[in-house]
Coordinates of C-alpha atoms in Angstrom, one line a residue:
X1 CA -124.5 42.6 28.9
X2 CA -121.8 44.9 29.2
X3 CA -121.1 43.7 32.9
X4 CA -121.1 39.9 31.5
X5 CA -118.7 41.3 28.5
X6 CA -115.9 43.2 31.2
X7 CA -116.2 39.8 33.3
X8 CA -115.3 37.7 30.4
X9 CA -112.5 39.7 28.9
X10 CA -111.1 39.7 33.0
X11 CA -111.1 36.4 32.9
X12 CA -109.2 35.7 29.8
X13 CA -107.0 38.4 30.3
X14 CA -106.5 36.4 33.6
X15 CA -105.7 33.2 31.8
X16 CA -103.2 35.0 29.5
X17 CA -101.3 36.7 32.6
X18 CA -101.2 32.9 34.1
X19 CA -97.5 32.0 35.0
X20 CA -96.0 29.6 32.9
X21 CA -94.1 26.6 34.8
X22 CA -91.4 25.7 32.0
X23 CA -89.9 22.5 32.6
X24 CA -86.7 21.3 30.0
X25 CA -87.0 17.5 30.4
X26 CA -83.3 17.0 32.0
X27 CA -81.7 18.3 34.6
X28 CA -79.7 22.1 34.3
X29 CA -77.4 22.3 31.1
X30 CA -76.6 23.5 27.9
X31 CA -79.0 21.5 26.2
X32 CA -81.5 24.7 27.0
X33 CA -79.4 27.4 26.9
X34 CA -82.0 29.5 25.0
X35 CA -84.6 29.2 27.6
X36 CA -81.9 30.3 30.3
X37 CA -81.0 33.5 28.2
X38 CA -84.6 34.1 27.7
X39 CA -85.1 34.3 31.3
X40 CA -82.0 36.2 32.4
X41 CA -81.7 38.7 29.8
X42 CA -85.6 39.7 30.1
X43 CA -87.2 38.4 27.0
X44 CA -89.5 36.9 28.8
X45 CA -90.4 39.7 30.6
X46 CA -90.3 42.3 27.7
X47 CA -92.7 40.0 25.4
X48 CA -95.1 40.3 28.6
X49 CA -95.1 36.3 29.4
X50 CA -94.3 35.3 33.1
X51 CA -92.4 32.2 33.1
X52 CA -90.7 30.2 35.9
X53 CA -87.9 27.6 34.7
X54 CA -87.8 24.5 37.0
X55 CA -86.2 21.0 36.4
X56 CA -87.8 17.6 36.9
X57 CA -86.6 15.1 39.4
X58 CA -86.1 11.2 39.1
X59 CA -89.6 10.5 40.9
X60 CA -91.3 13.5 38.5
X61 CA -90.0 13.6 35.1
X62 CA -91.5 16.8 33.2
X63 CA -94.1 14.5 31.3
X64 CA -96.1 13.3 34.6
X65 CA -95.8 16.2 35.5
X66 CA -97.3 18.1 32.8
X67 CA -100.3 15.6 32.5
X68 CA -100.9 16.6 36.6
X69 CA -101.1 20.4 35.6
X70 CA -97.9 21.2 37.4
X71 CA -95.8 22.8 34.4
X72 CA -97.4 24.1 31.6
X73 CA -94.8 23.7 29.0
X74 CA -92.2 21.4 28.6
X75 CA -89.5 20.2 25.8
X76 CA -90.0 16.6 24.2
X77 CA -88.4 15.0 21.6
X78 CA -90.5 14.5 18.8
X79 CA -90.4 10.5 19.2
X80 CA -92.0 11.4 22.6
X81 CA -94.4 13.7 21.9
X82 CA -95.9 10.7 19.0
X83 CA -96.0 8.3 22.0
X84 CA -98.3 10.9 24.4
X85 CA -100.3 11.5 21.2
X86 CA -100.8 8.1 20.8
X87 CA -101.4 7.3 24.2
X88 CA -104.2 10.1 24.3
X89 CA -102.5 13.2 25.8
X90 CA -102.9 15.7 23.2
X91 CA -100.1 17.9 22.7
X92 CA -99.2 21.3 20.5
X93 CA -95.5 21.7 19.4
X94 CA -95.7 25.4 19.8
X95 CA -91.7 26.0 18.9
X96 CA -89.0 23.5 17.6
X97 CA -85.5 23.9 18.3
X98 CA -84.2 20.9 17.1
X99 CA -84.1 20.6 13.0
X100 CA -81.3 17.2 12.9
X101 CA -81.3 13.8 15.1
X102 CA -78.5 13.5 17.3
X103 CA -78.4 10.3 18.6
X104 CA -75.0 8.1 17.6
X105 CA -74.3 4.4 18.5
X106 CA -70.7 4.2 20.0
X107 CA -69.2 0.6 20.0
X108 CA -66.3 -0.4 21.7
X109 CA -63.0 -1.7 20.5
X110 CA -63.5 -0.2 17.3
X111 CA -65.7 -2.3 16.0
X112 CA -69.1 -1.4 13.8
X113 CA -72.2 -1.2 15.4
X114 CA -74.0 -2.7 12.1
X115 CA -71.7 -5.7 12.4
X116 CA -72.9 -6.4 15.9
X117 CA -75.7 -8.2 15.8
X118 CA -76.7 -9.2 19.6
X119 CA -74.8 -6.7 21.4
X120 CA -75.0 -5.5 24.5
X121 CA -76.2 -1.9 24.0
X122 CA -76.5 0.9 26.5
X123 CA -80.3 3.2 27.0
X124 CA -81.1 5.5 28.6
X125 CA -83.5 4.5 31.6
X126 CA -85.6 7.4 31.0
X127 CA -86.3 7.2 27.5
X128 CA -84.8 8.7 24.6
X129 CA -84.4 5.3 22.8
X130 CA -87.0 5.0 20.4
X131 CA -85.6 5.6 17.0
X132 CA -82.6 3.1 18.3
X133 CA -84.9 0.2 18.8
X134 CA -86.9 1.3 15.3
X135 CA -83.2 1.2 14.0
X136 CA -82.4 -2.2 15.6
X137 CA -85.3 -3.9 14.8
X138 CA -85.2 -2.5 10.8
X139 CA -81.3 -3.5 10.8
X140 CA -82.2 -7.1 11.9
X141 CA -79.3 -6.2 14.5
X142 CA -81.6 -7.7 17.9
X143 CA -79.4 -5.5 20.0
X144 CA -79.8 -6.4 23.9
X145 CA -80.8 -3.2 25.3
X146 CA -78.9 -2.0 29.1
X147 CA -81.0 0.5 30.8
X148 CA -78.7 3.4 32.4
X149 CA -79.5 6.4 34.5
X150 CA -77.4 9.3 33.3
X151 CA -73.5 8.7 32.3
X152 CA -70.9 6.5 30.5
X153 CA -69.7 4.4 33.3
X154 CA -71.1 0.8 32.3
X155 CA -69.2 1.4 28.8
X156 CA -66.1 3.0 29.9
X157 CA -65.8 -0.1 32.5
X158 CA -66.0 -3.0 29.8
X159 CA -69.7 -3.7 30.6
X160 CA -71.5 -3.1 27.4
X161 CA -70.3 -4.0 23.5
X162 CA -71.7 -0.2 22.5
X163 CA -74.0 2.2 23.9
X164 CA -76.4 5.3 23.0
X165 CA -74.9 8.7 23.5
X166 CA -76.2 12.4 22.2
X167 CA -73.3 14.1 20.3
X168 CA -73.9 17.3 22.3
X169 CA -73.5 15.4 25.9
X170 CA -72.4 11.4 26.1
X171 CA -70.5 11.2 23.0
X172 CA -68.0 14.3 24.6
X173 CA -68.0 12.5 28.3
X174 CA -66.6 9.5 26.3
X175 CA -63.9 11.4 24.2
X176 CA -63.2 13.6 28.1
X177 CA -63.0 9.4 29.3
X178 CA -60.4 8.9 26.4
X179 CA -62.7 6.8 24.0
X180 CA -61.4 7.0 20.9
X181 CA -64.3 8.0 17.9
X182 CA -64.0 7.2 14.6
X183 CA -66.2 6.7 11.5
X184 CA -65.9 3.2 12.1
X185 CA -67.1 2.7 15.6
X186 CA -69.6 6.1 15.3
X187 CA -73.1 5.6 14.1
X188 CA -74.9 8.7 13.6
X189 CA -78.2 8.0 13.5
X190 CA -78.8 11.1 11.0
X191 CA -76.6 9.9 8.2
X192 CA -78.5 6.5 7.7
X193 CA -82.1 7.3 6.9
X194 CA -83.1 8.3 10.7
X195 CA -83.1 12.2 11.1
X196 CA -85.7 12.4 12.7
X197 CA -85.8 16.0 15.0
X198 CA -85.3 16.2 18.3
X199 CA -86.7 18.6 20.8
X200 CA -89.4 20.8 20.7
X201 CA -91.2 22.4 23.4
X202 CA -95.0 21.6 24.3
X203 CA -98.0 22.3 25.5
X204 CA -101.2 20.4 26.0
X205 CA -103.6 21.3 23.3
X206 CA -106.1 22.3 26.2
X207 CA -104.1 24.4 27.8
X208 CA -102.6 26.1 24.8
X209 CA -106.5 26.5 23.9
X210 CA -107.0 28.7 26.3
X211 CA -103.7 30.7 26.6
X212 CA -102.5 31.1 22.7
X213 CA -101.7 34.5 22.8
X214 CA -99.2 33.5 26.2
X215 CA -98.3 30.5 24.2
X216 CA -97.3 32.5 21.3
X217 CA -95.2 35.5 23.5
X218 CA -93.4 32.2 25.4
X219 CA -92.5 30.3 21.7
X220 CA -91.1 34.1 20.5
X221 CA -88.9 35.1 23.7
X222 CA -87.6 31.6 23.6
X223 CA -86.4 31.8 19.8
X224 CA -85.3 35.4 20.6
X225 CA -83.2 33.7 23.6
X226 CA -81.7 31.1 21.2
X227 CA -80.7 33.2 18.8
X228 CA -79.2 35.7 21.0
X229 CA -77.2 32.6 22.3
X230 CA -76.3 32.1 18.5
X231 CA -74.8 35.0 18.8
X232 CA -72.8 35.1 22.0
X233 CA -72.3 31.9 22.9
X234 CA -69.6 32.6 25.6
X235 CA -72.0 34.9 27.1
X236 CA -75.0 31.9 26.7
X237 CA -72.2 29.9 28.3
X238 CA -72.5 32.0 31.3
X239 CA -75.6 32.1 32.0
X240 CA -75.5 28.8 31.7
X241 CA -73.1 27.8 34.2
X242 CA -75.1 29.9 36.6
X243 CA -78.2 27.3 36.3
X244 CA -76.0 24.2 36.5
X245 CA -74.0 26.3 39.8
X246 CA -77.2 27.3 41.1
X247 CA -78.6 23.1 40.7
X248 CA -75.8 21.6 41.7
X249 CA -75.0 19.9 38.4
X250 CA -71.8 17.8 38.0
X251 CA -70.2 19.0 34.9
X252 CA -67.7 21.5 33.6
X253 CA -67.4 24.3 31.5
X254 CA -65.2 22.2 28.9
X255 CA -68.7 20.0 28.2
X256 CA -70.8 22.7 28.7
X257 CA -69.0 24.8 26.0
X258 CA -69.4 22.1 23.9
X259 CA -72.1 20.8 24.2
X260 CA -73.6 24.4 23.4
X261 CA -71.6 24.1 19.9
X262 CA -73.2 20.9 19.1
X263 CA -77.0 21.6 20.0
X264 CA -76.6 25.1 18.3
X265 CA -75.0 23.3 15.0
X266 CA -78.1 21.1 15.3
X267 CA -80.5 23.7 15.1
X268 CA -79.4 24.7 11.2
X269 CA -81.5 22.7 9.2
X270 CA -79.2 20.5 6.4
X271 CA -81.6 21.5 3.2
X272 CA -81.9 25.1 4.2
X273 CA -79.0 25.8 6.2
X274 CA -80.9 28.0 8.3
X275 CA -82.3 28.2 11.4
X276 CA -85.9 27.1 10.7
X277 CA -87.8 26.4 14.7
X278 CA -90.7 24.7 12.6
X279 CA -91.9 21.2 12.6
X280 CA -91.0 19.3 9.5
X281 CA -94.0 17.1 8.3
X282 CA -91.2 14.8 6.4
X283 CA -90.0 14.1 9.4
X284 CA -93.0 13.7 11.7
X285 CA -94.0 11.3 8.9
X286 CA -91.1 9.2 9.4
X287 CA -90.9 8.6 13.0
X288 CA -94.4 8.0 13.3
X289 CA -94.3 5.3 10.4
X290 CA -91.1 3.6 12.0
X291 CA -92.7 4.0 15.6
X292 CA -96.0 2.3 14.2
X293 CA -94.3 -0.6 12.2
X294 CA -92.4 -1.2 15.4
X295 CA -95.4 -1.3 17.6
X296 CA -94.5 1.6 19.6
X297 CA -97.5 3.6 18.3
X298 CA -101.2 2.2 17.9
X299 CA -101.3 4.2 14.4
X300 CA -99.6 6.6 12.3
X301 CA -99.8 10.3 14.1
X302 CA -100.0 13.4 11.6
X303 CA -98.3 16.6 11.7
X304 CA -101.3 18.1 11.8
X305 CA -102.3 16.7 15.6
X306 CA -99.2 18.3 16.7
X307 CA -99.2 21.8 15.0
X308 CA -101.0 24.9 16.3
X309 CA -103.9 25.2 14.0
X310 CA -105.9 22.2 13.1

């Protein structure tokens, strides 16, 4: 009995010292700069968690990848995360970052997204969308959505009567591209009844089953890494330049710097003014019910499929 009993605490102490395959779901940037601090400053190491940071591709997006077994965690926004739910990957938000939606409609010409009913609107290929197409559908707007890959161009060049951007990454390539943003032509998404949070990093609930005490030391260093990043910024800023250096990112450190600003501002929640790095139920409520009366989702998925302990 005893051998039996050493066996089985080898093998979960064997699970627990498994390597960790993070993977953000977008290519080297700001975006995570918490994750990149966590790594380079040894958090990571010093909570006893071995994790390796790698980015997806076009053909391999972090999702398909983390239903293969290939990463282990990865950061979806919550819209996501109800559409795997829903589509019978089960998943465990084991840290949230994001606490405010930042998605924003800009329209060109100055005009007001709500008074374009039709338009020509910009998405993003890969996703991202869904609360703009609950929005669109709720507003009776019938927007004609544009699939892009990963920048401005089809708006700056005339193509499109508005398009999606992020405040922390599109909405500053179009003011660098000399759009010009006002209240009129900006729709921010989390002034009009759609905050719904962002990003949140995930695990599959079988995976997380078997690993929560790795889980647990990965969600820790990773706060620890953003709010050290709170807390030097320029220093975050560094690190993260090496990342986007070191992928051979096309940016610079103008948009890096602030899009760093922007993602951090969006981590305070509004109510508390604190950061918070917990799921809101309010707010996995509310996507879920504007995903499912837009026939995105099958049903309504709780908070409490998504949340650590069931």
């Amino acid at each position: 009995m005893l051998t039996v009993g050493l066996a089985a605490n080898c093998i979960v102490g064997m699970a627990q010292d498994a390597t960790i395959v993070f993977m953000p779901q977008w290519t080297a940037q700001a975006q995570f700069a918490g994750y990149y601090v966590a790594e380079a400053k040894g958090f990571y190491r010093e909570a006893g968690v071995k994790v390796r940071i790698e980015h997806p591709s076009a053909t391999q997006p972090a999702m398909t990848r983390l239903r293969k077994n290939e990463c282990q965690a990865t950061t979806l926004q919550l819209c996501q995360a109800l559409e795997a739910v829903d589509g019978g990957i089960p998943l465990v938000n084991i840290l949230q970052t994001s606490m405010n939606n930042a998605m924003v409609i800009v329209s060109a010409r100055g005009k007001d997204p709500l008074a374009q009913k039709g338009a020509k609107v910009g998405i993003w290929s890969v996703g991202f969308g869904q609360l703009a197409m609950c929005m669109s559908t709720k507003e009776r707007l019938n927007y004609q959505w544009v699939r892009f890959a990963q920048n401005t161009n089809l708006f700056v060049a005339g193509a499109l009567d508005a398009t999606l951007a992020m405040s922390y990454n599109e909405y500053y390539q179009l003011v660098q591209a000399g759009v010009r943003m006002t209240d009129k032509n900006v729709y921010r998404f989390c002034d009009h009844g759609y905050n719904v949070q962002e990003d949140g990093v995930y695990m599959s609930r079988d995976y997380y089953a078997t690993h929560k005490e790795q889980a647990r030391r990965f969600a820790r260093a990773s706060r620890k890494g953003w709010e050290w990043a709170a807390a030097h910024p320029e220093e975050a800023l560094d690190i993260v330049m090496e990342y986007v250096d070191r992928n051979h990112i096309a940016t610079n450190r103008t948009l890096q710097r602030l899009m760093l600003k922007e993602v951090l501002r969006l981590q305070v929640d509004r109510e508390s003014k604190k950061r918070e790095f917990r799921l809101r139920p309010d707010m996995v409520r509310l996507a879920s019910r504007l995903m499912a009366e837009n026939q995105m989702l099958s049903r309504e998925v709780s908070y409490e499929e998504l949340i650590s302990e069931k």
